[in-house]
C-alpha positions as protocol buffer text, in pm:
chain_id: "A"
residue {
  index: 1
  type: UNK
  ca { x: 3663 y: 5511 z: 2963 }
}
residue {
  index: 2
  type: UNK
  ca { x: 4015 y: 5632 z: 2937 }
}
residue {
  index: 3
  type: UNK
  ca { x: 4348 y: 5595 z: 3108 }
}
residue {
  index: 4
  type: UNK
  ca { x: 4605 y: 5869 z: 3070 }
}
residue {
  index: 5
  type: UNK
  ca { x: 4934 y: 5769 z: 2909 }
}
residue {
  index: 6
  type: UNK
  ca { x: 5110 y: 5768 z: 3246 }
}
residue {
  index: 7
  type: UNK
  ca { x: 4846 y: 5566 z: 3426 }
}
residue {
  index: 8
  type: UNK
  ca { x: 4900 y: 5195 z: 3493 }
}
residue {
  index: 9
  type: UNK
  ca { x: 4680 y: 4921 z: 3352 }
}
residue {
  index: 10
  type: UNK
  ca { x: 4380 y: 4877 z: 3580 }
}
residue {
  index: 11
  type: UNK
  ca { x: 4173 y: 4562 z: 3527 }
}
residue {
  index: 12
  type: UNK
  ca { x: 3916 y: 4686 z: 3780 }
}
residue {
  index: 13
  type: UNK
  ca { x: 3810 y: 4961 z: 3536 }
}
residue {
  index: 14
  type: UNK
  ca { x: 3743 y: 4690 z: 3278 }
}
residue {
  index: 15
  type: UNK
  ca { x: 3562 y: 4465 z: 3528 }
}
residue {
  index: 16
  type: UNK
  ca { x: 3336 y: 4757 z: 3628 }
}
residue {
  index: 17
  type: UNK
  ca { x: 3245 y: 4819 z: 3263 }
}
residue {
  index: 18
  type: UNK
  ca { x: 3182 y: 4448 z: 3205 }
}
residue {
  index: 19
  type: UNK
  ca { x: 2946 y: 4444 z: 3504 }
}
residue {
  index: 20
  type: UNK
  ca { x: 2774 y: 4763 z: 3390 }
}
residue {
  index: 21
  type: UNK
  ca { x: 2744 y: 4702 z: 3013 }
}
residue {
  index: 22
  type: UNK
  ca { x: 2869 y: 4353 z: 2935 }
}
residue {
  index: 23
  type: UNK
  ca { x: 3163 y: 4493 z: 2740 }
}
residue {
  index: 24
  type: UNK
  ca { x: 3432 y: 4758 z: 2774 }
}
residue {
  index: 25
  type: UNK
  ca { x: 3600 y: 4995 z: 2532 }
}
residue {
  index: 26
  type: UNK
  ca { x: 3910 y: 5142 z: 2694 }
}
residue {
  index: 27
  type: UNK
  ca { x: 4132 y: 5418 z: 2554 }
}
residue {
  index: 28
  type: UNK
  ca { x: 4504 y: 5371 z: 2625 }
}
residue {
  index: 29
  type: UNK
  ca { x: 4421 y: 5052 z: 2814 }
}
residue {
  index: 30
  type: UNK
  ca { x: 4776 y: 4916 z: 2835 }
}
residue {
  index: 31
  type: UNK
  ca { x: 5034 y: 5196 z: 2850 }
}
residue {
  index: 32
  type: UNK
  ca { x: 5361 y: 5097 z: 2684 }
}
residue {
  index: 33
  type: UNK
  ca { x: 5225 y: 4784 z: 2519 }
}
residue {
  index: 34
  type: UNK
  ca { x: 5151 y: 4947 z: 2182 }
}
residue {
  index: 35
  type: UNK
  ca { x: 5519 y: 4995 z: 2096 }
}
residue {
  index: 36
  type: UNK
  ca { x: 5617 y: 4643 z: 2207 }
}
residue {
  index: 37
  type: UNK
  ca { x: 5329 y: 4485 z: 2013 }
}
residue {
  index: 38
  type: UNK
  ca { x: 5415 y: 4681 z: 1699 }
}
residue {
  index: 39
  type: UNK
  ca { x: 5779 y: 4574 z: 1734 }
}
residue {
  index: 40
  type: UNK
  ca { x: 5677 y: 4208 z: 1776 }
}
residue {
  index: 41
  type: UNK
  ca { x: 5447 y: 4236 z: 1474 }
}
residue {
  index: 42
  type: UNK
  ca { x: 5740 y: 4363 z: 1263 }
}
residue {
  index: 43
  type: UNK
  ca { x: 5913 y: 4032 z: 1338 }
}
residue {
  index: 44
  type: UNK
  ca { x: 5625 y: 3840 z: 1177 }
}
residue {
  index: 45
  type: UNK
  ca { x: 5686 y: 3786 z: 807 }
}
residue {
  index: 46
  type: UNK
  ca { x: 5410 y: 3757 z: 549 }
}
residue {
  index: 47
  type: UNK
  ca { x: 5496 y: 3387 z: 529 }
}
residue {
  index: 48
  type: UNK
  ca { x: 5416 y: 3347 z: 900 }
}
residue {
  index: 49
  type: UNK
  ca { x: 5063 y: 3478 z: 850 }
}
residue {
  index: 50
  type: UNK
  ca { x: 4796 y: 3219 z: 767 }
}
residue {
  index: 51
  type: UNK
  ca { x: 4446 y: 3267 z: 638 }
}
residue {
  index: 52
  type: UNK
  ca { x: 4213 y: 3265 z: 935 }
}
residue {
  index: 53
  type: UNK
  ca { x: 3940 y: 3007 z: 951 }
}
residue {
  index: 54
  type: UNK
  ca { x: 3631 y: 2940 z: 1156 }
}
residue {
  index: 55
  type: UNK
  ca { x: 3608 y: 2641 z: 1390 }
}
residue {
  index: 56
  type: UNK
  ca { x: 3892 y: 2435 z: 1526 }
}
residue {
  index: 57
  type: UNK
  ca { x: 4091 y: 2126 z: 1442 }
}
residue {
  index: 58
  type: UNK
  ca { x: 3941 y: 1906 z: 1172 }
}
residue {
  index: 59
  type: UNK
  ca { x: 3622 y: 2114 z: 1178 }
}
residue {
  index: 60
  type: UNK
  ca { x: 3803 y: 2436 z: 1083 }
}
residue {
  index: 61
  type: UNK
  ca { x: 3693 y: 2584 z: 753 }
}
residue {
  index: 62
  type: UNK
  ca { x: 3813 y: 2867 z: 535 }
}
residue {
  index: 63
  type: UNK
  ca { x: 3486 y: 3025 z: 444 }
}
residue {
  index: 64
  type: UNK
  ca { x: 3320 y: 3356 z: 382 }
}
residue {
  index: 65
  type: UNK
  ca { x: 3274 y: 3451 z: 747 }
}
residue {
  index: 66
  type: UNK
  ca { x: 3618 y: 3605 z: 770 }
}
residue {
  index: 67
  type: UNK
  ca { x: 3901 y: 3693 z: 539 }
}
residue {
  index: 68
  type: UNK
  ca { x: 4197 y: 3804 z: 745 }
}
residue {
  index: 69
  type: UNK
  ca { x: 4539 y: 3659 z: 814 }
}
residue {
  index: 70
  type: UNK
  ca { x: 4656 y: 3559 z: 1161 }
}
residue {
  index: 71
  type: UNK
  ca { x: 4972 y: 3457 z: 1344 }
}
residue {
  index: 72
  type: UNK
  ca { x: 4938 y: 3280 z: 1679 }
}
residue {
  index: 73
  type: UNK
  ca { x: 5187 y: 3384 z: 1948 }
}
residue {
  index: 74
  type: UNK
  ca { x: 5308 y: 3074 z: 2130 }
}
residue {
  index: 75
  type: UNK
  ca { x: 5511 y: 3266 z: 2391 }
}
residue {
  index: 76
  type: UNK
  ca { x: 5337 y: 3600 z: 2433 }
}
residue {
  index: 77
  type: UNK
  ca { x: 5491 y: 3647 z: 2777 }
}
residue {
  index: 78
  type: UNK
  ca { x: 5832 y: 3668 z: 2605 }
}
residue {
  index: 79
  type: UNK
  ca { x: 5748 y: 3852 z: 2283 }
}
residue {
  index: 80
  type: UNK
  ca { x: 5498 y: 4103 z: 2425 }
}
residue {
  index: 81
  type: UNK
  ca { x: 5549 y: 4100 z: 2804 }
}
residue {
  index: 82
  type: UNK
  ca { x: 5360 y: 4421 z: 2892 }
}
residue {
  index: 83
  type: UNK
  ca { x: 5053 y: 4303 z: 2703 }
}
residue {
  index: 84
  type: UNK
  ca { x: 5082 y: 3950 z: 2844 }
}
residue {
  index: 85
  type: UNK
  ca { x: 5114 y: 4083 z: 3201 }
}
residue {
  index: 86
  type: UNK
  ca { x: 4806 y: 4300 z: 3151 }
}
residue {
  index: 87
  type: UNK
  ca { x: 4609 y: 4004 z: 3015 }
}
residue {
  index: 88
  type: UNK
  ca { x: 4719 y: 3791 z: 3311 }
}
residue {
  index: 89
  type: UNK
  ca { x: 4602 y: 4062 z: 3553 }
}
residue {
  index: 90
  type: UNK
  ca { x: 4271 y: 4083 z: 3364 }
}
residue {
  index: 91
  type: UNK
  ca { x: 4235 y: 3702 z: 3372 }
}
residue {
  index: 92
  type: UNK
  ca { x: 4284 y: 3699 z: 3748 }
}
residue {
  index: 93
  type: UNK
  ca { x: 4044 y: 3990 z: 3804 }
}
residue {
  index: 94
  type: UNK
  ca { x: 3779 y: 3831 z: 3579 }
}
residue {
  index: 95
  type: UNK
  ca { x: 3813 y: 3500 z: 3763 }
}
residue {
  index: 96
  type: UNK
  ca { x: 3767 y: 3675 z: 4095 }
}
residue {
  index: 97
  type: UNK
  ca { x: 3473 y: 3890 z: 3981 }
}
residue {
  index: 98
  type: UNK
  ca { x: 3286 y: 3638 z: 3767 }
}
residue {
  index: 99
  type: UNK
  ca { x: 3410 y: 3295 z: 3887 }
}
residue {
  index: 100
  type: UNK
  ca { x: 3508 y: 3207 z: 3528 }
}
residue {
  index: 101
  type: UNK
  ca { x: 3780 y: 2953 z: 3596 }
}
residue {
  index: 102
  type: UNK
  ca { x: 4005 y: 3092 z: 3321 }
}
residue {
  index: 103
  type: UNK
  ca { x: 4342 y: 2917 z: 3326 }
}
residue {
  index: 104
  type: UNK
  ca { x: 4526 y: 3093 z: 3043 }
}
residue {
  index: 105
  type: UNK
  ca { x: 4484 y: 3318 z: 2743 }
}
residue {
  index: 106
  type: UNK
  ca { x: 4554 y: 3269 z: 2375 }
}
residue {
  index: 107
  type: UNK
  ca { x: 4694 y: 3550 z: 2167 }
}
residue {
  index: 108
  type: UNK
  ca { x: 4734 y: 3615 z: 1796 }
}
residue {
  index: 109
  type: UNK
  ca { x: 4801 y: 3899 z: 1558 }
}
residue {
  index: 110
  type: UNK
  ca { x: 4540 y: 3953 z: 1290 }
}
residue {
  index: 111
  type: UNK
  ca { x: 4601 y: 4153 z: 974 }
}
residue {
  index: 112
  type: UNK
  ca { x: 4322 y: 4288 z: 759 }
}
residue {
  index: 113
  type: UNK
  ca { x: 4432 y: 4397 z: 414 }
}
residue {
  index: 114
  type: UNK
  ca { x: 4210 y: 4609 z: 188 }
}
residue {
  index: 115
  type: UNK
  ca { x: 3888 y: 4416 z: 129 }
}
residue {
  index: 116
  type: UNK
  ca { x: 3939 y: 4177 z: 422 }
}
residue {
  index: 117
  type: UNK
  ca { x: 3657 y: 4138 z: 674 }
}
residue {
  index: 118
  type: UNK
  ca { x: 3509 y: 3946 z: 962 }
}
residue {
  index: 119
  type: UNK
  ca { x: 3132 y: 3921 z: 939 }
}
residue {
  index: 120
  type: UNK
  ca { x: 2900 y: 3977 z: 1229 }
}
residue {
  index: 121
  type: UNK
  ca { x: 2938 y: 3683 z: 1466 }
}
residue {
  index: 122
  type: UNK
  ca { x: 2914 y: 3564 z: 1824 }
}
residue {
  index: 123
  type: UNK
  ca { x: 3271 y: 3523 z: 1950 }
}
residue {
  index: 124
  type: UNK
  ca { x: 3242 y: 3164 z: 2073 }
}
residue {
  index: 125
  type: UNK
  ca { x: 3213 y: 2824 z: 1914 }
}
residue {
  index: 126
  type: UNK
  ca { x: 2852 y: 2718 z: 1864 }
}
residue {
  index: 127
  type: UNK
  ca { x: 2725 y: 2511 z: 2154 }
}
residue {
  index: 128
  type: UNK
  ca { x: 3038 y: 2567 z: 2364 }
}
residue {
  index: 129
  type: UNK
  ca { x: 3100 y: 2813 z: 2642 }
}
residue {
  index: 130
  type: UNK
  ca { x: 3477 y: 2787 z: 2661 }
}
residue {
  index: 131
  type: UNK
  ca { x: 3550 y: 3132 z: 2516 }
}
residue {
  index: 132
  type: UNK
  ca { x: 3448 y: 3354 z: 2802 }
}
residue {
  index: 133
  type: UNK
  ca { x: 3639 y: 3673 z: 2733 }
}
residue {
  index: 134
  type: UNK
  ca { x: 3781 y: 3818 z: 2411 }
}
residue {
  index: 135
  type: UNK
  ca { x: 4008 y: 4119 z: 2379 }
}
residue {
  index: 136
  type: UNK
  ca { x: 4109 y: 4332 z: 2085 }
}
residue {
  index: 137
  type: UNK
  ca { x: 4412 y: 4561 z: 2093 }
}
residue {
  index: 138
  type: UNK
  ca { x: 4451 y: 4767 z: 1778 }
}
residue {
  index: 139
  type: UNK
  ca { x: 4801 y: 4828 z: 1638 }
}
residue {
  index: 140
  type: UNK
  ca { x: 4704 y: 5049 z: 1342 }
}
residue {
  index: 141
  type: UNK
  ca { x: 4905 y: 5368 z: 1329 }
}
residue {
  index: 142
  type: UNK
  ca { x: 4737 y: 5576 z: 1061 }
}
residue {
  index: 143
  type: UNK
  ca { x: 4376 y: 5462 z: 1044 }
}
residue {
  index: 144
  type: UNK
  ca { x: 4138 y: 5681 z: 843 }
}
residue {
  index: 145
  type: UNK
  ca { x: 3757 y: 5664 z: 830 }
}
residue {
  index: 146
  type: UNK
  ca { x: 3774 y: 5568 z: 463 }
}
residue {
  index: 147
  type: UNK
  ca { x: 3975 y: 5256 z: 561 }
}
residue {
  index: 148
  type: UNK
  ca { x: 3667 y: 5100 z: 721 }
}
residue {
  index: 149
  type: UNK
  ca { x: 3702 y: 4810 z: 960 }
}
residue {
  index: 150
  type: UNK
  ca { x: 3518 y: 4952 z: 1257 }
}
residue {
  index: 151
  type: UNK
  ca { x: 3411 y: 4704 z: 1523 }
}
residue {
  index: 152
  type: UNK
  ca { x: 3034 y: 4709 z: 1568 }
}
residue {
  index: 153
  type: UNK
  ca { x: 2906 y: 4604 z: 1909 }
}
residue {
  index: 154
  type: UNK
  ca { x: 2548 y: 4476 z: 1891 }
}
residue {
  index: 155
  type: UNK
  ca { x: 2280 y: 4465 z: 2157 }
}
residue {
  index: 156
  type: UNK
  ca { x: 2250 y: 4107 z: 2284 }
}
residue {
  index: 157
  type: UNK
  ca { x: 1871 y: 4142 z: 2299 }
}
residue {
  index: 158
  type: UNK
  ca { x: 1833 y: 4303 z: 1956 }
}
residue {
  index: 159
  type: UNK
  ca { x: 2080 y: 4166 z: 1702 }
}
residue {
  index: 160
  type: UNK
  ca { x: 2004 y: 4449 z: 1458 }
}
residue {
  index: 161
  type: UNK
  ca { x: 2084 y: 4728 z: 1704 }
}
residue {
  index: 162
  type: UNK
  ca { x: 2442 y: 4862 z: 1709 }
}
residue {
  index: 163
  type: UNK
  ca { x: 2515 y: 4999 z: 2056 }
}
residue {
  index: 164
  type: UNK
  ca { x: 2873 y: 5110 z: 1992 }
}
residue {
  index: 165
  type: UNK
  ca { x: 3108 y: 5160 z: 1699 }
}
residue {
  index: 166
  type: UNK
  ca { x: 3476 y: 5121 z: 1782 }
}
residue {
  index: 167
  type: UNK
  ca { x: 3732 y: 5268 z: 1542 }
}
residue {
  index: 168
  type: UNK
  ca { x: 4049 y: 5061 z: 1496 }
}
residue {
  index: 169
  type: UNK
  ca { x: 4297 y: 5326 z: 1609 }
}
residue {
  index: 170
  type: UNK
  ca { x: 4634 y: 5196 z: 1727 }
}
residue {
  index: 171
  type: UNK
  ca { x: 4642 y: 5116 z: 2097 }
}
residue {
  index: 172
  type: UNK
  ca { x: 4321 y: 5295 z: 2172 }
}
residue {
  index: 173
  type: UNK
  ca { x: 4047 y: 5210 z: 2187 }
}
residue {
  index: 174
  type: UNK
  ca { x: 4044 y: 4838 z: 2232 }
}
residue {
  index: 175
  type: UNK
  ca { x: 3748 y: 4623 z: 2319 }
}
residue {
  index: 176
  type: UNK
  ca { x: 3712 y: 4365 z: 2590 }
}
residue {
  index: 177
  type: UNK
  ca { x: 3405 y: 4144 z: 2591 }
}
């Protein structure tokens, strides 16, 4: 699915794809947000990035599941307002469509240097259903096939079957699950 560059963010397009397929890949999903997110990312120094772990709190581990660096955004509504407004609209639409009871969203930048990875995983903590919706918004500006890093979407009923490969091209596409 695609929005033209002049078209406004439309969470209903995403909700329809979630109903139809269980996930959405949207080109140009949030017009104008790419530039603001890239600008906010430029304000993040290497020292602000921390090695990403798996788990939370005392149970968090730095293991071989992922090897990227992240920076959590405490005030996304101030640093990336277009993106934050779009995520708020999506949160409200998802609550209305799916009765999810989502109260807020968390946001972080992730950087994958050469050789970094995130292994195949289910995007929720084991035994917990609190992560109901995950979004990815790519900021890469010169991605090449040789760079790797594609997002592989697997069939929920057949864990070995890739149903979509999403290339990490800046701003479009992005995935919402």
